[in-house]
Amino acid sequence: GIKDTNLILAHHFADQKYVDDTVRAGHDGWAVFKGDSLEGGIYLIATPNMNYFEIIISEKEPKFTIENDPADWVKNFKCTGSQENTVFYEYLRYITKNNLEIAALKNHLDANKDNKDSTEFYSKKIEALQKLNTDFVKSETAKYPTLFISELLNMMRDVEIPEAAKNPDGSPVDSFFAYHYN
């Protein structure tokens, strides 16, 4: 879908994006970034108007091929030669689908906030989808423990805090347990 235009390879740093390389996509829509290896991490490939999609560059997988379409960068992403990017986009597709459902349910929740039954119904559905997201991340990181994307997803997960110890009367031993554990 992108022909005869420049593509930009860039990386994130804080809230900024910095250009690493540019190439020209030919009339056939193909472009090749090549050169010295980049430090591993999340990069982006952008069009001149900064419409972009992200990729993972890994020292373990220096050569790979991506096919994509700006009509829907996540849905249309195809990659050969990079397990990192394949797993990354499986994650993005799953989470995006669930998060769209969560957003719709939150709209229903807001519209029905005065109805206790509706509030409970939508809250439970939202919690179930959030749990599916958490379970998916746990499953993927356990399945691919050596991938960078697994390390990244583990860093983004909330810390699971165990139940605090209790005194014989049922009160917490340490009322700041969760804070200290975290």
PDB file of C-alpha atoms in Angstrom:
ATOM      1  CA  GLY A   1       0.000   0.000   0.000  1.00  0.00           C
ATOM      2  CA  ILE A   2       2.983   2.348   0.264  1.00  0.00           C
ATOM      3  CA  LYS A   3       4.841   2.996  -2.976  1.00  0.00           C
ATOM      4  CA  ASP A   4       7.439   5.483  -4.129  1.00  0.00           C
ATOM      5  CA  THR A   5       7.835   7.109  -0.736  1.00  0.00           C
ATOM      6  CA  ASN A   6      10.343   7.272   2.067  1.00  0.00           C
ATOM      7  CA  LEU A   7      10.059   5.060   5.114  1.00  0.00           C
ATOM      8  CA  ILE A   8      11.656   5.938   8.409  1.00  0.00           C
ATOM      9  CA  LEU A   9      13.186   3.553  10.931  1.00  0.00           C
ATOM     10  CA  ALA A  10      13.182   5.201  14.345  1.00  0.00           C
ATOM     11  CA  HIS A  11      13.283   4.400  18.029  1.00  0.00           C
ATOM     12  CA  HIS A  12      11.557   5.760  21.108  1.00  0.00           C
ATOM     13  CA  PHE A  13      13.373   7.552  23.868  1.00  0.00           C
ATOM     14  CA  ALA A  14      11.163   8.884  26.656  1.00  0.00           C
ATOM     15  CA  ASP A  15       8.290  10.608  24.857  1.00  0.00           C
ATOM     16  CA  GLN A  16      10.284  11.382  21.697  1.00  0.00           C
ATOM     17  CA  LYS A  17      10.997   9.459  18.491  1.00  0.00           C
ATOM     18  CA  TYR A  18      14.467   9.554  16.917  1.00  0.00           C
ATOM     19  CA  VAL A  19      15.297   8.620  13.321  1.00  0.00           C
ATOM     20  CA  ASP A  20      17.833   5.830  12.816  1.00  0.00           C
ATOM     21  CA  ASP A  21      17.555   5.378   9.047  1.00  0.00           C
ATOM     22  CA  THR A  22      15.422   6.159   6.018  1.00  0.00           C
ATOM     23  CA  VAL A  23      14.869   4.166   2.844  1.00  0.00           C
ATOM     24  CA  ARG A  24      12.809   4.604  -0.272  1.00  0.00           C
ATOM     25  CA  ALA A  25       9.946   2.185  -0.906  1.00  0.00           C
ATOM     26  CA  GLY A  26      10.006   1.366  -4.609  1.00  0.00           C
ATOM     27  CA  HIS A  27       7.119   1.287  -7.038  1.00  0.00           C
ATOM     28  CA  ASP A  28       6.602  -2.358  -6.011  1.00  0.00           C
ATOM     29  CA  GLY A  29       6.068  -1.299  -2.378  1.00  0.00           C
ATOM     30  CA  TRP A  30       9.201  -3.000  -1.035  1.00  0.00           C
ATOM     31  CA  ALA A  31      11.919  -1.313   0.997  1.00  0.00           C
ATOM     32  CA  VAL A  32      15.046  -2.741   2.630  1.00  0.00           C
ATOM     33  CA  PHE A  33      16.703  -1.418   5.753  1.00  0.00           C
ATOM     34  CA  LYS A  34      20.222  -2.775   6.048  1.00  0.00           C
ATOM     35  CA  GLY A  35      23.448  -1.784   7.675  1.00  0.00           C
ATOM     36  CA  ASP A  36      25.269  -2.189  10.939  1.00  0.00           C
ATOM     37  CA  SER A  37      23.276  -4.007  13.565  1.00  0.00           C
ATOM     38  CA  LEU A  38      21.161  -1.875  15.853  1.00  0.00           C
ATOM     39  CA  GLU A  39      20.886  -2.301  19.582  1.00  0.00           C
ATOM     40  CA  GLY A  40      17.975  -4.588  20.403  1.00  0.00           C
ATOM     41  CA  GLY A  41      14.679  -3.009  21.358  1.00  0.00           C
ATOM     42  CA  ILE A  42      11.410  -1.646  20.070  1.00  0.00           C
ATOM     43  CA  TYR A  43      11.652   0.413  16.903  1.00  0.00           C
ATOM     44  CA  LEU A  44       9.092   1.853  14.563  1.00  0.00           C
ATOM     45  CA  ILE A  45       8.706   2.026  10.832  1.00  0.00           C
ATOM     46  CA  ALA A  46       6.955   5.214   9.818  1.00  0.00           C
ATOM     47  CA  THR A  47       5.648   6.943   6.748  1.00  0.00           C
ATOM     48  CA  PRO A  48       6.539  10.614   6.252  1.00  0.00           C
ATOM     49  CA  ASN A  49       3.290  11.683   7.972  1.00  0.00           C
ATOM     50  CA  MET A  50       4.397   9.608  11.046  1.00  0.00           C
ATOM     51  CA  ASN A  51       1.761   6.916  10.586  1.00  0.00           C
ATOM     52  CA  TYR A  52       3.717   3.975  11.976  1.00  0.00           C
ATOM     53  CA  PHE A  53       3.876   0.475  13.385  1.00  0.00           C
ATOM     54  CA  GLU A  54       6.353  -0.932  15.873  1.00  0.00           C
ATOM     55  CA  ILE A  55       8.768  -3.818  15.496  1.00  0.00           C
ATOM     56  CA  ILE A  56      11.263  -5.555  17.719  1.00  0.00           C
ATOM     57  CA  ILE A  57      14.865  -5.679  16.609  1.00  0.00           C
ATOM     58  CA  SER A  58      16.915  -8.387  18.241  1.00  0.00           C
ATOM     59  CA  GLU A  59      20.571  -9.288  17.896  1.00  0.00           C
ATOM     60  CA  LYS A  60      19.392 -12.928  17.785  1.00  0.00           C
ATOM     61  CA  GLU A  61      17.263 -12.292  14.673  1.00  0.00           C
ATOM     62  CA  PRO A  62      19.132  -9.725  12.567  1.00  0.00           C
ATOM     63  CA  LYS A  63      17.372 -10.549   9.274  1.00  0.00           C
ATOM     64  CA  PHE A  64      13.617 -10.766   8.842  1.00  0.00           C
ATOM     65  CA  THR A  65      10.903  -9.739   6.426  1.00  0.00           C
ATOM     66  CA  ILE A  66       7.768  -7.785   7.206  1.00  0.00           C
ATOM     67  CA  GLU A  67       4.674  -7.302   5.114  1.00  0.00           C
ATOM     68  CA  ASN A  68       2.134  -4.785   6.293  1.00  0.00           C
ATOM     69  CA  ASP A  69      -0.682  -2.538   5.164  1.00  0.00           C
ATOM     70  CA  PRO A  70      -1.468   0.907   6.607  1.00  0.00           C
ATOM     71  CA  ALA A  71      -5.203   0.164   6.473  1.00  0.00           C
ATOM     72  CA  ASP A  72      -4.633  -1.691   9.774  1.00  0.00           C
ATOM     73  CA  TRP A  73      -1.009  -2.051  10.856  1.00  0.00           C
ATOM     74  CA  VAL A  74      -1.716  -4.583  13.608  1.00  0.00           C
ATOM     75  CA  LYS A  75      -4.208  -6.777  11.779  1.00  0.00           C
ATOM     76  CA  ASN A  76      -2.198  -6.908   8.531  1.00  0.00           C
ATOM     77  CA  PHE A  77       1.254  -7.452  10.074  1.00  0.00           C
ATOM     78  CA  LYS A  78       3.058 -10.528   8.708  1.00  0.00           C
ATOM     79  CA  CYS A  79       6.604 -11.444   9.553  1.00  0.00           C
ATOM     80  CA  THR A  80       8.995 -14.202   8.576  1.00  0.00           C
ATOM     81  CA  GLY A  81      12.319 -14.801  10.276  1.00  0.00           C
ATOM     82  CA  SER A  82      11.483 -13.164  13.605  1.00  0.00           C
ATOM     83  CA  GLN A  83       9.753 -15.047  16.389  1.00  0.00           C
ATOM     84  CA  GLU A  84       9.995 -11.850  18.477  1.00  0.00           C
ATOM     85  CA  ASN A  85       7.767  -9.921  16.085  1.00  0.00           C
ATOM     86  CA  THR A  86       5.386 -12.815  15.510  1.00  0.00           C
ATOM     87  CA  VAL A  87       4.780 -13.162  19.272  1.00  0.00           C
ATOM     88  CA  PHE A  88       4.645  -9.361  19.695  1.00  0.00           C
ATOM     89  CA  TYR A  89       1.861  -9.040  17.125  1.00  0.00           C
ATOM     90  CA  GLU A  90      -0.046 -12.053  18.491  1.00  0.00           C
ATOM     91  CA  TYR A  91      -0.018 -10.168  21.795  1.00  0.00           C
ATOM     92  CA  LEU A  92      -1.101  -6.872  20.178  1.00  0.00           C
ATOM     93  CA  ARG A  93      -3.982  -8.508  18.292  1.00  0.00           C
ATOM     94  CA  TYR A  94      -5.268 -10.305  21.386  1.00  0.00           C
ATOM     95  CA  ILE A  95      -4.980  -7.320  23.715  1.00  0.00           C
ATOM     96  CA  THR A  96      -6.404  -4.885  21.156  1.00  0.00           C
ATOM     97  CA  LYS A  97      -9.484  -7.069  20.610  1.00  0.00           C
ATOM     98  CA  ASN A  98     -10.123  -7.417  24.342  1.00  0.00           C
ATOM     99  CA  ASN A  99      -9.429  -3.752  25.076  1.00  0.00           C
ATOM    100  CA  LEU A 100     -11.965  -2.682  22.441  1.00  0.00           C
ATOM    101  CA  GLU A 101     -14.541  -4.896  24.161  1.00  0.00           C
ATOM    102  CA  ILE A 102     -13.544  -3.470  27.563  1.00  0.00           C
ATOM    103  CA  ALA A 103     -13.960   0.090  26.254  1.00  0.00           C
ATOM    104  CA  ALA A 104     -17.447  -0.724  24.938  1.00  0.00           C
ATOM    105  CA  LEU A 105     -18.404  -2.329  28.253  1.00  0.00           C
ATOM    106  CA  LYS A 106     -17.110   0.714  30.160  1.00  0.00           C
ATOM    107  CA  ASN A 107     -19.371   2.904  28.034  1.00  0.00           C
ATOM    108  CA  HIS A 108     -22.334   0.685  28.979  1.00  0.00           C
ATOM    109  CA  LEU A 109     -21.218   0.788  32.605  1.00  0.00           C
ATOM    110  CA  ASP A 110     -21.094   4.600  32.576  1.00  0.00           C
ATOM    111  CA  ALA A 111     -24.494   4.803  30.873  1.00  0.00           C
ATOM    112  CA  ASN A 112     -26.025   2.510  33.517  1.00  0.00           C
ATOM    113  CA  LYS A 113     -24.200   3.691  36.629  1.00  0.00           C
ATOM    114  CA  ASP A 114     -27.483   4.273  38.461  1.00  0.00           C
ATOM    115  CA  ASN A 115     -28.610   0.661  37.970  1.00  0.00           C
ATOM    116  CA  LYS A 116     -26.935  -1.639  40.510  1.00  0.00           C
ATOM    117  CA  ASP A 117     -27.646  -4.845  38.533  1.00  0.00           C
ATOM    118  CA  SER A 118     -26.228  -3.377  35.315  1.00  0.00           C
ATOM    119  CA  THR A 119     -23.195  -1.989  37.130  1.00  0.00           C
ATOM    120  CA  GLU A 120     -22.475  -5.399  38.619  1.00  0.00           C
ATOM    121  CA  PHE A 121     -23.050  -7.157  35.265  1.00  0.00           C
ATOM    122  CA  TYR A 122     -20.724  -4.874  33.271  1.00  0.00           C
ATOM    123  CA  SER A 123     -18.103  -4.762  36.028  1.00  0.00           C
ATOM    124  CA  LYS A 124     -17.904  -8.568  36.074  1.00  0.00           C
ATOM    125  CA  LYS A 125     -17.562  -8.729  32.293  1.00  0.00           C
ATOM    126  CA  ILE A 126     -14.792  -6.112  32.364  1.00  0.00           C
ATOM    127  CA  GLU A 127     -12.955  -7.966  35.137  1.00  0.00           C
ATOM    128  CA  ALA A 128     -13.226 -11.236  33.190  1.00  0.00           C
ATOM    129  CA  LEU A 129     -11.695  -9.655  30.077  1.00  0.00           C
ATOM    130  CA  GLN A 130      -8.937  -8.026  32.130  1.00  0.00           C
ATOM    131  CA  LYS A 131      -8.191 -11.435  33.667  1.00  0.00           C
ATOM    132  CA  LEU A 132      -8.043 -12.958  30.171  1.00  0.00           C
ATOM    133  CA  ASN A 133      -5.484 -10.303  29.218  1.00  0.00           C
ATOM    134  CA  THR A 134      -3.406 -11.055  32.318  1.00  0.00           C
ATOM    135  CA  ASP A 135      -3.647 -14.810  31.766  1.00  0.00           C
ATOM    136  CA  PHE A 136      -2.645 -14.418  28.113  1.00  0.00           C
ATOM    137  CA  VAL A 137       0.459 -12.434  29.073  1.00  0.00           C
ATOM    138  CA  LYS A 138       1.398 -15.027  31.717  1.00  0.00           C
ATOM    139  CA  SER A 139       0.926 -17.835  29.215  1.00  0.00           C
ATOM    140  CA  GLU A 140       2.947 -16.144  26.464  1.00  0.00           C
ATOM    141  CA  THR A 141       5.813 -15.170  28.756  1.00  0.00           C
ATOM    142  CA  ALA A 142       5.959 -18.713  30.143  1.00  0.00           C
ATOM    143  CA  LYS A 143       5.906 -20.155  26.611  1.00  0.00           C
ATOM    144  CA  TYR A 144       8.700 -17.845  25.352  1.00  0.00           C
ATOM    145  CA  PRO A 145      10.826 -17.030  28.427  1.00  0.00           C
ATOM    146  CA  THR A 146      13.970 -16.100  26.462  1.00  0.00           C
ATOM    147  CA  LEU A 147      12.353 -13.556  24.153  1.00  0.00           C
ATOM    148  CA  PHE A 148      12.737  -9.823  24.685  1.00  0.00           C
ATOM    149  CA  ILE A 149       8.965  -9.371  24.327  1.00  0.00           C
ATOM    150  CA  SER A 150       8.473 -11.700  27.307  1.00  0.00           C
ATOM    151  CA  GLU A 151      10.851  -9.603  29.397  1.00  0.00           C
ATOM    152  CA  LEU A 152       9.022  -6.450  28.319  1.00  0.00           C
ATOM    153  CA  LEU A 153       5.578  -7.873  29.092  1.00  0.00           C
ATOM    154  CA  ASN A 154       6.765  -9.099  32.492  1.00  0.00           C
ATOM    155  CA  MET A 155       8.044  -5.607  33.292  1.00  0.00           C
ATOM    156  CA  MET A 156       4.658  -4.104  32.404  1.00  0.00           C
ATOM    157  CA  ARG A 157       2.627  -6.547  34.519  1.00  0.00           C
ATOM    158  CA  ASP A 158       1.286  -5.467  37.866  1.00  0.00           C
ATOM    159  CA  VAL A 159       3.041  -7.074  40.798  1.00  0.00           C
ATOM    160  CA  GLU A 160       0.886  -9.834  42.247  1.00  0.00           C
ATOM    161  CA  ILE A 161       0.817  -9.207  45.965  1.00  0.00           C
ATOM    162  CA  PRO A 162       0.103 -12.210  48.178  1.00  0.00           C
ATOM    163  CA  GLU A 163      -2.345 -11.996  51.038  1.00  0.00           C
ATOM    164  CA  ALA A 164      -0.859 -10.311  54.092  1.00  0.00           C
ATOM    165  CA  ALA A 165      -0.247 -12.201  57.304  1.00  0.00           C
ATOM    166  CA  LYS A 166      -2.967 -11.696  59.894  1.00  0.00           C
ATOM    167  CA  ASN A 167      -3.015 -11.482  63.668  1.00  0.00           C
ATOM    168  CA  PRO A 168      -5.122 -14.035  65.573  1.00  0.00           C
ATOM    169  CA  ASP A 169      -7.956 -11.483  65.680  1.00  0.00           C
ATOM    170  CA  GLY A 170      -7.949 -11.243  61.853  1.00  0.00           C
ATOM    171  CA  SER A 171      -6.353  -7.801  61.624  1.00  0.00           C
ATOM    172  CA  PRO A 172      -3.296  -7.402  59.364  1.00  0.00           C
ATOM    173  CA  VAL A 173       0.132  -7.801  60.995  1.00  0.00           C
ATOM    174  CA  ASP A 174       1.432  -5.013  58.767  1.00  0.00           C
ATOM    175  CA  SER A 175      -1.136  -2.559  57.412  1.00  0.00           C
ATOM    176  CA  PHE A 176       1.477  -1.435  54.843  1.00  0.00           C
ATOM    177  CA  PHE A 177       2.260  -5.003  53.668  1.00  0.00           C
ATOM    178  CA  ALA A 178       1.164  -4.398  50.075  1.00  0.00           C
ATOM    179  CA  TYR A 179       3.240  -1.215  49.902  1.00  0.00           C
ATOM    180  CA  HIS A 180       6.320  -2.904  51.376  1.00  0.00           C
ATOM    181  CA  TYR A 181       5.935  -5.990  49.174  1.00  0.00           C
ATOM    182  CA  ASN A 182       5.584  -3.878  46.074  1.00  0.00           C
TER     183      ASN A 182
END
